[in-house]
Short mmCIF file of C-alpha atoms in Angstrom, two decimals:
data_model
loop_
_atom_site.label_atom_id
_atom_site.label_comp_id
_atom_site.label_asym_id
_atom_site.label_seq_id
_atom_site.Cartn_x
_atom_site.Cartn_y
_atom_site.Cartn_z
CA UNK A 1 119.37 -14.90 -113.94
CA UNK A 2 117.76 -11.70 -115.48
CA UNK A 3 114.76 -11.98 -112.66
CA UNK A 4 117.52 -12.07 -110.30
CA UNK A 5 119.85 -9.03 -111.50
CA UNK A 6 116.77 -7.14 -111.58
CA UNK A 7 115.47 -8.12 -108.12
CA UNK A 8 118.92 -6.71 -107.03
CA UNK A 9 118.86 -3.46 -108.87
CA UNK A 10 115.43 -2.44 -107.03
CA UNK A 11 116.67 -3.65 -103.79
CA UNK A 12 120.11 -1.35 -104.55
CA UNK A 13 117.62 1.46 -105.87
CA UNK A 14 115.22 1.21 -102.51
CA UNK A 15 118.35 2.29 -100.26
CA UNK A 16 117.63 5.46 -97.94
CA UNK A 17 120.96 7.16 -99.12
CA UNK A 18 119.28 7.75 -102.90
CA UNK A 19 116.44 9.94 -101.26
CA UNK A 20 119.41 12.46 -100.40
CA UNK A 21 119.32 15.92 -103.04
CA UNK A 22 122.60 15.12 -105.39
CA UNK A 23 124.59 17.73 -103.80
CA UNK A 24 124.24 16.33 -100.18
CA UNK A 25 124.70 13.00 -101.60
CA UNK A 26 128.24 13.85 -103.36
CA UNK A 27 129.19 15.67 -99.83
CA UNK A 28 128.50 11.92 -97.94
CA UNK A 29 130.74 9.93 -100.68
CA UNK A 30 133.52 12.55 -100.55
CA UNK A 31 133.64 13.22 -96.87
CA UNK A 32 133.76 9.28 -96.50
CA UNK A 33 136.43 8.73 -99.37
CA UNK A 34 138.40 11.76 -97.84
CA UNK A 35 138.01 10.32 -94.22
CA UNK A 36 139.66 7.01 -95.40
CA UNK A 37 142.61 8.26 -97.28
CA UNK A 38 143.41 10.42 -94.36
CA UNK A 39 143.25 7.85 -92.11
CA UNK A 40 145.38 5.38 -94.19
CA UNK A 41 147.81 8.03 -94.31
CA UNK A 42 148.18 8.77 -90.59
CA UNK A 43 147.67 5.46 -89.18
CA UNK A 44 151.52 4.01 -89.55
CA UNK A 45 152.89 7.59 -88.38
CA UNK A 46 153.90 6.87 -84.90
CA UNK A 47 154.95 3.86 -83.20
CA UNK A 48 152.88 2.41 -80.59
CA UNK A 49 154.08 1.89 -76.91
CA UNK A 50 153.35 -1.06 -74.20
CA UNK A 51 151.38 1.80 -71.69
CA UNK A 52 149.37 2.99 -74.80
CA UNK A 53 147.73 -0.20 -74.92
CA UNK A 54 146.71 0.29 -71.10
CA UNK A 55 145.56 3.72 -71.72
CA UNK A 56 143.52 2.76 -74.77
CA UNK A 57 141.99 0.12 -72.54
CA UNK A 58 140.91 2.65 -69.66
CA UNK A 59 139.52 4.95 -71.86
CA UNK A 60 137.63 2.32 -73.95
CA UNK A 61 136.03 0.89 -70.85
CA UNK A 62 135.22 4.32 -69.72
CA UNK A 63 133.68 5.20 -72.98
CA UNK A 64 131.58 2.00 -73.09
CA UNK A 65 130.81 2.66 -69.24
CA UNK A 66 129.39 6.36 -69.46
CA UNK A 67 127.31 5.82 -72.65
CA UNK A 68 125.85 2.44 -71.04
CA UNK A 69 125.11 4.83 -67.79
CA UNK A 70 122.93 7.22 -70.19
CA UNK A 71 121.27 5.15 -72.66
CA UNK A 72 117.94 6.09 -71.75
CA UNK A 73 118.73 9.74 -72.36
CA UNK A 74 120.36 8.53 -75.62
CA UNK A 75 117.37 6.82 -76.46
CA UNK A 76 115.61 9.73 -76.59
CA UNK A 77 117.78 11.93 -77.97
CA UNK A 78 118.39 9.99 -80.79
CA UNK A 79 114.78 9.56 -81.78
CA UNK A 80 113.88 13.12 -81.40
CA UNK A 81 117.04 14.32 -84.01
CA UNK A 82 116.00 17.53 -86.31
CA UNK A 83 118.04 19.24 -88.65
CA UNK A 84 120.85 20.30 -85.75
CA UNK A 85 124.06 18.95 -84.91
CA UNK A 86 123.69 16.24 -82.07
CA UNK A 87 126.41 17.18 -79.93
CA UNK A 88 128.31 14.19 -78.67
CA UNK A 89 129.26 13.64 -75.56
CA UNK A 90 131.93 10.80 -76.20
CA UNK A 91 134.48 13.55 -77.73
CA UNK A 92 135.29 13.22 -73.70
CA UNK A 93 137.04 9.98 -73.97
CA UNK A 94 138.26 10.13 -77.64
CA UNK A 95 139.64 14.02 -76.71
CA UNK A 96 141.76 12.47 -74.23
CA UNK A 97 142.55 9.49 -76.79
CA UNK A 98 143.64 12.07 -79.08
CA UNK A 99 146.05 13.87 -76.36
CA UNK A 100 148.03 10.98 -74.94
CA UNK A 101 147.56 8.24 -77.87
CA UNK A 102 149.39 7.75 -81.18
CA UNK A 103 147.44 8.51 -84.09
CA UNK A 104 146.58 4.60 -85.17
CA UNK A 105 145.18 4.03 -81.43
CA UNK A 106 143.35 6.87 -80.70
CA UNK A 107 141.37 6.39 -84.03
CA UNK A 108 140.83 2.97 -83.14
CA UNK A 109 139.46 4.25 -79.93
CA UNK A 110 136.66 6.62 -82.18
CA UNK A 111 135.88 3.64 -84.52
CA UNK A 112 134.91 1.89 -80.76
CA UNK A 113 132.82 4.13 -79.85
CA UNK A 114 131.36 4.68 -83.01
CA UNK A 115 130.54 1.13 -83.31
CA UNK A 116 129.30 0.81 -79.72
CA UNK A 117 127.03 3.73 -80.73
CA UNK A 118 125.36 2.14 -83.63
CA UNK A 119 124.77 -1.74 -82.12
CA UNK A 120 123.64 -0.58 -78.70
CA UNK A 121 122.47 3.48 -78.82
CA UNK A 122 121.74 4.68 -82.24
CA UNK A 123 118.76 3.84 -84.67
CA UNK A 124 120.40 5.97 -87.53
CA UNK A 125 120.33 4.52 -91.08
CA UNK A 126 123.18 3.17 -92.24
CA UNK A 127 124.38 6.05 -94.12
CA UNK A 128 124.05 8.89 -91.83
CA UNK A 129 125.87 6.64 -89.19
CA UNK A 130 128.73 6.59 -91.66
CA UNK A 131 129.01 9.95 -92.57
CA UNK A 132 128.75 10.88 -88.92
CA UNK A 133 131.91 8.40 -87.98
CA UNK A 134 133.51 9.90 -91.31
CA UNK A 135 133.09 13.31 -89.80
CA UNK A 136 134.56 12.16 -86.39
CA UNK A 137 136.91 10.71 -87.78
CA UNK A 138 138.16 14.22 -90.14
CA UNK A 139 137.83 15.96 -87.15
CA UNK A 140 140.21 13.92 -84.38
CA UNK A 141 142.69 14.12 -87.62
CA UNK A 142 142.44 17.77 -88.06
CA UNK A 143 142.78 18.31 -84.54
CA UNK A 144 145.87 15.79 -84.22
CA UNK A 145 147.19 17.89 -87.04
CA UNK A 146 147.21 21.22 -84.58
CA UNK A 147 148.73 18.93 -82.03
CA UNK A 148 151.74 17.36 -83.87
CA UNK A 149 152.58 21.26 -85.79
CA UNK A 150 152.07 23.48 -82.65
CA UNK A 151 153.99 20.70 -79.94
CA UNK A 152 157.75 20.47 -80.00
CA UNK A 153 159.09 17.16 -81.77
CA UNK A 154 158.54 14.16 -78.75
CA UNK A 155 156.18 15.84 -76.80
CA UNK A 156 153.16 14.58 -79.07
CA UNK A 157 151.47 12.21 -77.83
CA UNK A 158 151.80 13.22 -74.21
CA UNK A 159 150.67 16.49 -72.25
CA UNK A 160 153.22 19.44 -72.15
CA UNK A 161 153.91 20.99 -69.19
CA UNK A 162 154.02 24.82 -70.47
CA UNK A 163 151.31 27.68 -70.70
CA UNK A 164 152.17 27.52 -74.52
CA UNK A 165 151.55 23.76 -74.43
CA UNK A 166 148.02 24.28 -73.53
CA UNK A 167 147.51 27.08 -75.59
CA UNK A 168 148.09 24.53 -78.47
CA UNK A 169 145.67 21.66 -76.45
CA UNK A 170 142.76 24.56 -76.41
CA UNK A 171 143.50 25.49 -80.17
CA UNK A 172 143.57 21.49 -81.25
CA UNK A 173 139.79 21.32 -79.21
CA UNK A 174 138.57 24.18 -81.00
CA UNK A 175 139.43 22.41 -84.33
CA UNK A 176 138.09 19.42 -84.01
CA UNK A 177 134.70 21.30 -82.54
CA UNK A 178 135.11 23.65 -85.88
CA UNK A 179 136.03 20.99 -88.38
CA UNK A 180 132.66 18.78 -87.06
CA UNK A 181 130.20 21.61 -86.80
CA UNK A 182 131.22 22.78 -90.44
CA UNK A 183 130.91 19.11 -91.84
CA UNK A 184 127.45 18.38 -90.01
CA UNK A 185 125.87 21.98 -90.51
CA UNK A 186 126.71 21.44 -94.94
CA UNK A 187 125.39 18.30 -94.69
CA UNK A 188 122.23 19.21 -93.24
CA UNK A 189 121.92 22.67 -95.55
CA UNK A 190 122.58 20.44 -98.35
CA UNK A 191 119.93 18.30 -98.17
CA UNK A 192 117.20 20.16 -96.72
CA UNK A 193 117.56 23.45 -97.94
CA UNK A 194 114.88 25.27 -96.55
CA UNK A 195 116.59 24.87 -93.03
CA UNK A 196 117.96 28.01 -92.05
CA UNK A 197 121.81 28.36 -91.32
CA UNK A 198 120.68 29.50 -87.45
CA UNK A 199 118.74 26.34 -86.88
CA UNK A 200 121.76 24.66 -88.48
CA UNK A 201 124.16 25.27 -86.36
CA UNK A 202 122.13 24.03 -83.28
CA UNK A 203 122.41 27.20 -80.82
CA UNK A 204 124.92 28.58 -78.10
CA UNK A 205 124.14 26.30 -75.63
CA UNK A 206 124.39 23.13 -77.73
CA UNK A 207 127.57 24.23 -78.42
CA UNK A 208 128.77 25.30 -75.45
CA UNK A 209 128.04 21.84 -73.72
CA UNK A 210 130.29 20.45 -77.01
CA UNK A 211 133.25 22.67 -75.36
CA UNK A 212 132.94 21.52 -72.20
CA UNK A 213 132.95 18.15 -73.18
CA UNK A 214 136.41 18.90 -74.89
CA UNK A 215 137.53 20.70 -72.31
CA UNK A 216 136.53 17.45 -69.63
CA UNK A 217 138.55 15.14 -72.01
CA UNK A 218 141.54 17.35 -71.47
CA UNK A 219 140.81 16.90 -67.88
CA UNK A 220 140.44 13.12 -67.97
CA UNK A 221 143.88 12.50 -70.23
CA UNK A 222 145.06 14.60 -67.21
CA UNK A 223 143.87 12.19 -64.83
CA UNK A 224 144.71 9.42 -66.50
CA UNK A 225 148.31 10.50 -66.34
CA UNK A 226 148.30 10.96 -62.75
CA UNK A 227 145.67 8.66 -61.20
CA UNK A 228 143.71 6.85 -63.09
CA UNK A 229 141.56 5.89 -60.17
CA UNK A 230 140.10 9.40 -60.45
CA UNK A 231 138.31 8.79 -63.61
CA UNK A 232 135.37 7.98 -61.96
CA UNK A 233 134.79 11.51 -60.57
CA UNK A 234 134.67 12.45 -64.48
CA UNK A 235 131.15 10.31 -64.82
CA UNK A 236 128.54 12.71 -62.57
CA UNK A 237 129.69 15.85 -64.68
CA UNK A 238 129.00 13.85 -67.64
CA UNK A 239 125.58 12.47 -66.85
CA UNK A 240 124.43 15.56 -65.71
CA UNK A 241 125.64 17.48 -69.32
CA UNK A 242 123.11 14.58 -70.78
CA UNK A 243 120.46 15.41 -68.65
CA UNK A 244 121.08 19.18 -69.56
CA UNK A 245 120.63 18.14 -73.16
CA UNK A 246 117.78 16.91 -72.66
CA UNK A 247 116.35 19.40 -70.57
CA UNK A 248 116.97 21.88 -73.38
CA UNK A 249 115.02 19.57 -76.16
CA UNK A 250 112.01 19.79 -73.68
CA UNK A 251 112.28 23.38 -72.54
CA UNK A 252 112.32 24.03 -77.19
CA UNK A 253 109.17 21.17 -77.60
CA UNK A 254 107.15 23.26 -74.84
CA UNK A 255 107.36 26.27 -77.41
CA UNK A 256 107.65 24.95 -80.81
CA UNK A 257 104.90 22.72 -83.36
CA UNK A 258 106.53 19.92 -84.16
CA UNK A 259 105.04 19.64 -87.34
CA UNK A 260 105.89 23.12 -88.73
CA UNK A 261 108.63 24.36 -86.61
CA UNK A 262 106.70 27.70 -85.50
CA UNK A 263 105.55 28.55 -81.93
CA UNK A 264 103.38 27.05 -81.01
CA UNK A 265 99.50 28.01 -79.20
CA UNK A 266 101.00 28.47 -75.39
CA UNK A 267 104.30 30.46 -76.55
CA UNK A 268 102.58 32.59 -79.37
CA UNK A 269 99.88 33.38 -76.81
CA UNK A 270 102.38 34.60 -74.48
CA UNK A 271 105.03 36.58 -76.47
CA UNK A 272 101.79 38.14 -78.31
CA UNK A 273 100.41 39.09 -74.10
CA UNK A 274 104.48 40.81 -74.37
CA UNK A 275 103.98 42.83 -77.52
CA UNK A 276 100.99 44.24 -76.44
CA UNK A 277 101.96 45.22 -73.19
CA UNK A 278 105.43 47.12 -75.29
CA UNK A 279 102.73 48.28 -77.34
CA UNK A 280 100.49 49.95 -74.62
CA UNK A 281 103.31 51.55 -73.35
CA UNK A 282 104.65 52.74 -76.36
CA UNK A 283 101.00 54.04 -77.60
CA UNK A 284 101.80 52.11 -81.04
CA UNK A 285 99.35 49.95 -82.70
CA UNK A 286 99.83 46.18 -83.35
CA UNK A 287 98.35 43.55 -86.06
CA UNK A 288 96.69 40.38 -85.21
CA UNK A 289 95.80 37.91 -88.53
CA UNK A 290 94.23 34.49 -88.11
CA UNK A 291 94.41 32.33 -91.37
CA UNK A 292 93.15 29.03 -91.93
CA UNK A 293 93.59 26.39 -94.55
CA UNK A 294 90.86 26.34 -97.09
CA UNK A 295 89.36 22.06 -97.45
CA UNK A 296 92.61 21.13 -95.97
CA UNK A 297 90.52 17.83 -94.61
CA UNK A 298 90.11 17.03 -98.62
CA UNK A 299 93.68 17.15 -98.46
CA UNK A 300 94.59 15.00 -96.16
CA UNK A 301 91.60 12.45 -97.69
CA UNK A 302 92.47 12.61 -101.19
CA UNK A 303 96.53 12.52 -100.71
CA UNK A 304 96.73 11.00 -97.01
CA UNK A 305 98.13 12.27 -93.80
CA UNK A 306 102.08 12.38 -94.91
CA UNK A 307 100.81 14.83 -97.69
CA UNK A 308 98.95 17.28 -95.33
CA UNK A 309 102.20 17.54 -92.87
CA UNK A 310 104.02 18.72 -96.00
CA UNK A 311 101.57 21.25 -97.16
CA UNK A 312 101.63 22.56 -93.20
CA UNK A 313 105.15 22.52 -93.41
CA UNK A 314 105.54 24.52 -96.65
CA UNK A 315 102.48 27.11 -95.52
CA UNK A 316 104.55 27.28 -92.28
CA UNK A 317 108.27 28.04 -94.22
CA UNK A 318 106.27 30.46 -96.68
CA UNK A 319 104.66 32.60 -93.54
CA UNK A 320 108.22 32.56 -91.99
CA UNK A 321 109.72 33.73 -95.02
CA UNK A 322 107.35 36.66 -95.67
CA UNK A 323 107.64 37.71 -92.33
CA UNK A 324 109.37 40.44 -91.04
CA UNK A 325 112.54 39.23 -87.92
CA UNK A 326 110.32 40.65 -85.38
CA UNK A 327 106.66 39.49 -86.20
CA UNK A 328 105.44 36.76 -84.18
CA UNK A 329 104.05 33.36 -86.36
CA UNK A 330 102.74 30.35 -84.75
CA UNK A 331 100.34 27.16 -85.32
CA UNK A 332 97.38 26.79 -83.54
CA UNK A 333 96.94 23.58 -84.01
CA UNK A 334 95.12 21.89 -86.81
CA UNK A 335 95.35 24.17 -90.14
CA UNK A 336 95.71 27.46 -87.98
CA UNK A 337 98.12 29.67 -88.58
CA UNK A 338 98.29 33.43 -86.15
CA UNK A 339 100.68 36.27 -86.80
CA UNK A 340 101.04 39.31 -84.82
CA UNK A 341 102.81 42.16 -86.61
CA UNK A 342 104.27 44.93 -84.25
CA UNK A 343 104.49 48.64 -85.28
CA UNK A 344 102.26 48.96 -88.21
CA UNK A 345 99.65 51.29 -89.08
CA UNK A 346 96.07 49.51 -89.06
CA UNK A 347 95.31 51.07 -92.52
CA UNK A 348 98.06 48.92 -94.34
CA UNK A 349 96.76 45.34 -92.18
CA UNK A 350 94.53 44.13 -94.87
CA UNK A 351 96.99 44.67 -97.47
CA UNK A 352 99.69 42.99 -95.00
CA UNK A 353 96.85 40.31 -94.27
CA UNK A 354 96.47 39.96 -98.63
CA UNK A 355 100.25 39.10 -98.59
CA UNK A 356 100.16 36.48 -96.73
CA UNK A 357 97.28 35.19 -98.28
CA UNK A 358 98.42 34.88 -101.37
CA UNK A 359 101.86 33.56 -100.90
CA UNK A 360 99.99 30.75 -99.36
CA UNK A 361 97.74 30.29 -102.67
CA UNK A 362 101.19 30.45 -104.77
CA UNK A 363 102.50 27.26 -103.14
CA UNK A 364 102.59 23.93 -105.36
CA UNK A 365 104.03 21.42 -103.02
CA UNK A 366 104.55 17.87 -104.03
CA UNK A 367 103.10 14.66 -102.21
CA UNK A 368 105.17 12.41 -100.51
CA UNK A 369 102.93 9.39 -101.25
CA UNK A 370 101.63 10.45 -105.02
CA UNK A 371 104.15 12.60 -106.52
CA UNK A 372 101.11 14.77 -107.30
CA UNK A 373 101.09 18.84 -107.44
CA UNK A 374 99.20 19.93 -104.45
CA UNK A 375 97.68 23.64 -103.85
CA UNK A 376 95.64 25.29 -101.33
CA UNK A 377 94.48 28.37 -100.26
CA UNK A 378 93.58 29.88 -97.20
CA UNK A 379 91.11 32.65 -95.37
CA UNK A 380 92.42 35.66 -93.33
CA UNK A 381 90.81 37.31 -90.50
CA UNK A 382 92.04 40.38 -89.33
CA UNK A 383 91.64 42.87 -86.44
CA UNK A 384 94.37 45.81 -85.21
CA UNK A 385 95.26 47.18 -81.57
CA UNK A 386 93.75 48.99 -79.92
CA UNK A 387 91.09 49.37 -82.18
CA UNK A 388 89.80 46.17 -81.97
CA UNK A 389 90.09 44.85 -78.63
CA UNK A 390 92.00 45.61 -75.61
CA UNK A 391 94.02 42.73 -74.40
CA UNK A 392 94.72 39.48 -76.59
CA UNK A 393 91.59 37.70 -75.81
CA UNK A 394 89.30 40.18 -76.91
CA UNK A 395 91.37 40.23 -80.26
CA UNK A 396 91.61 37.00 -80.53
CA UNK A 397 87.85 36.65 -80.76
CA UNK A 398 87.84 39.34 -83.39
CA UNK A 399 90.22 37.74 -85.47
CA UNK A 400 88.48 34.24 -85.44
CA UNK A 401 84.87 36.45 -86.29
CA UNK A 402 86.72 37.71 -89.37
CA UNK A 403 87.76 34.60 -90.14
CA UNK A 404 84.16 32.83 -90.06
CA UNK A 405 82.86 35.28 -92.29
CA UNK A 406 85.49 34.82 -94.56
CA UNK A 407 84.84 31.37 -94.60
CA UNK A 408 80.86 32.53 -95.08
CA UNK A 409 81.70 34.21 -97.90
CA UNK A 410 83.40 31.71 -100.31
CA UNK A 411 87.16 31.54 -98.94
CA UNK A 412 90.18 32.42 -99.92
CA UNK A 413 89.50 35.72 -99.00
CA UNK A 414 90.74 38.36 -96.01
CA UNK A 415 87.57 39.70 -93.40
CA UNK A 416 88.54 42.79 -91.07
CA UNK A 417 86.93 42.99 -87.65
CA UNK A 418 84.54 45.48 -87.79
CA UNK A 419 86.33 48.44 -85.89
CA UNK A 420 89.02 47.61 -88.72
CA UNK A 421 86.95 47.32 -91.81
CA UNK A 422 85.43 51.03 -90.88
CA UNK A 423 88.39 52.46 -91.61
CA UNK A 424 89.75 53.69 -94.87
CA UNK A 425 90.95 50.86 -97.42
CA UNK A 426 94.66 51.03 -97.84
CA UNK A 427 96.19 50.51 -100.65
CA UNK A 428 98.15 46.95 -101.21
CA UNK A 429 101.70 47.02 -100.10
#
């Protein structure tokens, strides 16, 4: 009996869910809780009719019918998440749910889709799949709230037939959009705080596609009211929003490092070919540092692979962070890190160069697999514009020189290219 009570704790202990930071985990349980009381409260609100039945029916099929049409795309999108919002596309069928269905059937229409998500689309762990439903859910009843306060009494459900009627349809959409954007982007702050509130909330154009999925429900309740049959012209719009989705995760994975969230080789290379061009023009000088990861191959040997990605992932946040909004940082693969710094006077880039340096050498991160403190250092070369080369080859080539005699000389150090290093040492910012 004890064997088996203890068996149980560790399998209760080994859920996902307790990996969450406290505060994100106390978000999840209150969300959920508040999701359920608010749904047990509006559920018996409104009676429900014979043709509601129909419509839920239409608009259930149609639900299960476009997400079946794009489950490839799903597929992918779903395995590729990051710490955004992952717009949904289905707010087109439970939008229109929410417009011409009581309460109690229109959130019987999200818990549908929500379930036909997770058994045939999603591979989400249990517990983000709930919190995500939960956060549907909050935001249908926060937008049926706008509805049934801003409609006059018996025209909710049901579309009104006044420019003031719409007004209130457009401010209920912008709600629920609001209301699930706020719950998603806490959630993801919450528990990984070193995302940034602009990668957060996912971008324009993420959201704009989340609009015009809104905006298509409205146009589908629409239809429904009038001719059903014209439904299907609401599918090709849809499918090609997906693809658009998509698009837009490839078009940001041809510039960014996966690993580490910077640019990566190809885009650094080519923003840095734009700088210098501004720079020529402008007759300003520009900064080029190359630093590398001192025995970073003892790190990945002594603490394993999953520890390395963190320690490129923290060098990567702590570069970021000591940047300034218009410097350019990106990987070059491996454990190579290049920053070009715009606008600076080449006597202060070794003491720019020492900065980074050392707010690399002042990170302890903490290995996934061993729990263990792990440091590192790193080397710096360094060579300025135009001093040191002409175009971003040349300084390139510079920079990695520095860099090897760095390396030659015992590490954790910063080399100037030679043009550099005859000039006058500056003094350390």
């Amino acid at each position: 009996m004890v064997r088996s009570a203890r068996r149980s704790w560790r399998w209760f202990r080994r859920w996902p869910v307790w990996s969450l930071r406290s505060p994100a985990l106390l978000m999840l349980v209150a969300v959920e809780i508040i999701a359920l009381l608010v749904t047990a409260a509006v559920v018996p609100r409104l009676p429900i009719r014979h043709t509601d039945w129909l419509i839920f029916a239409v608009l259930g099929v149609g639900s299960i019918l476009h997400m079946e049409l794009v489950r490839g795309v799903e597929r992918i999108r779903e395995g590729n998440r990051a710490n955004t919002p992952h717009m949904d596309l289905k707010s087109v069928w439970t939008f229109a749910g929410l417009l011409l269905l009581p309460p109690s059937l229109c959130l019987a229409l999200v818990a549908l889709t929500c379930l036909h998500q997770k058994v045939r689309l999603a591979r989400l762990q249990m517990f983000r799949w709930l919190y995500s439903s939960a956060v549907v859910f909050l935001a249908t009843e926060a937008s049926a709230a706008v509805l049934y306060a801003g409609l006059p009494a018996g025209q909710y459900p049901g579309l009104p037939h006044s420019w003031t009627g719409v007004a209130v349809i457009i401010l209920a959409g912008a709600m629920r959009w609001l209301v699930n954007l706020a719950l998603v982007v806490a959630i993801i702050l919450m528990s990984s705080p070193k995302t940034t509130a602009h990668d957060a909330l996912g971008g324009f154009d993420n959201n704009l596609v989340e609009m015009a999925a809104l905006a298509l429900g409205a146009v589908a309740a629409l239809v429904i009211v009038h001719d059903p049959w014209y439904l299907a012209l609401i599918l090709p719009p849809l499918l090609v929003l997906h693809r658009s989705l998509l698009l837009r995760k490839y078009e940001l994975a041809a510039r960014v490092d996966s690993k580490t969230g910077l640019n990566n080789a190809m885009h650094w290379s080519e923003m840095a070919r734009g700088e210098l061009a501004r720079a020529e023009r402008d007759d300003s000088a520009v900064g080029v540092l190359m630093l590398d990861l001192d025995h970073f191959k003892r790190i990945n040997d002594t603490y394993g692979h999953l520890t390395g990605d963190a320690v490129l992932k923290a060098v990567a946040d702590a570069l970021r962070k000591e940047s300034r909004d218009y410097d350019l940082v990106g990987r070059f693969g491996g454990e190579e890190f290049m920053i070009l710094t715009p606008n600076i006077d080449p006597l202060d880039l070794n003491a720019i160069a020492e900065r980074f340096r050392r707010c690399i050498s002042n990170l302890s991160v903490t290995s996934p697999d061993t729990r263990e403190q792990v440091t590192v250092t790193a080397s710096a070369g360094v060579v300025a514009y135009p001093q040191g080369g002409s175009d971003l080859d040349e300084l390139l080539l510079a920079a990695d020189a520095a860099l090897y005699r760095a390396k030659e000389s015992g590490r954790n150090q910063t080399c100037c290219a030679p043009a550099l290093a005859q000039s006058p040492p500056a003094e350390e910012l």
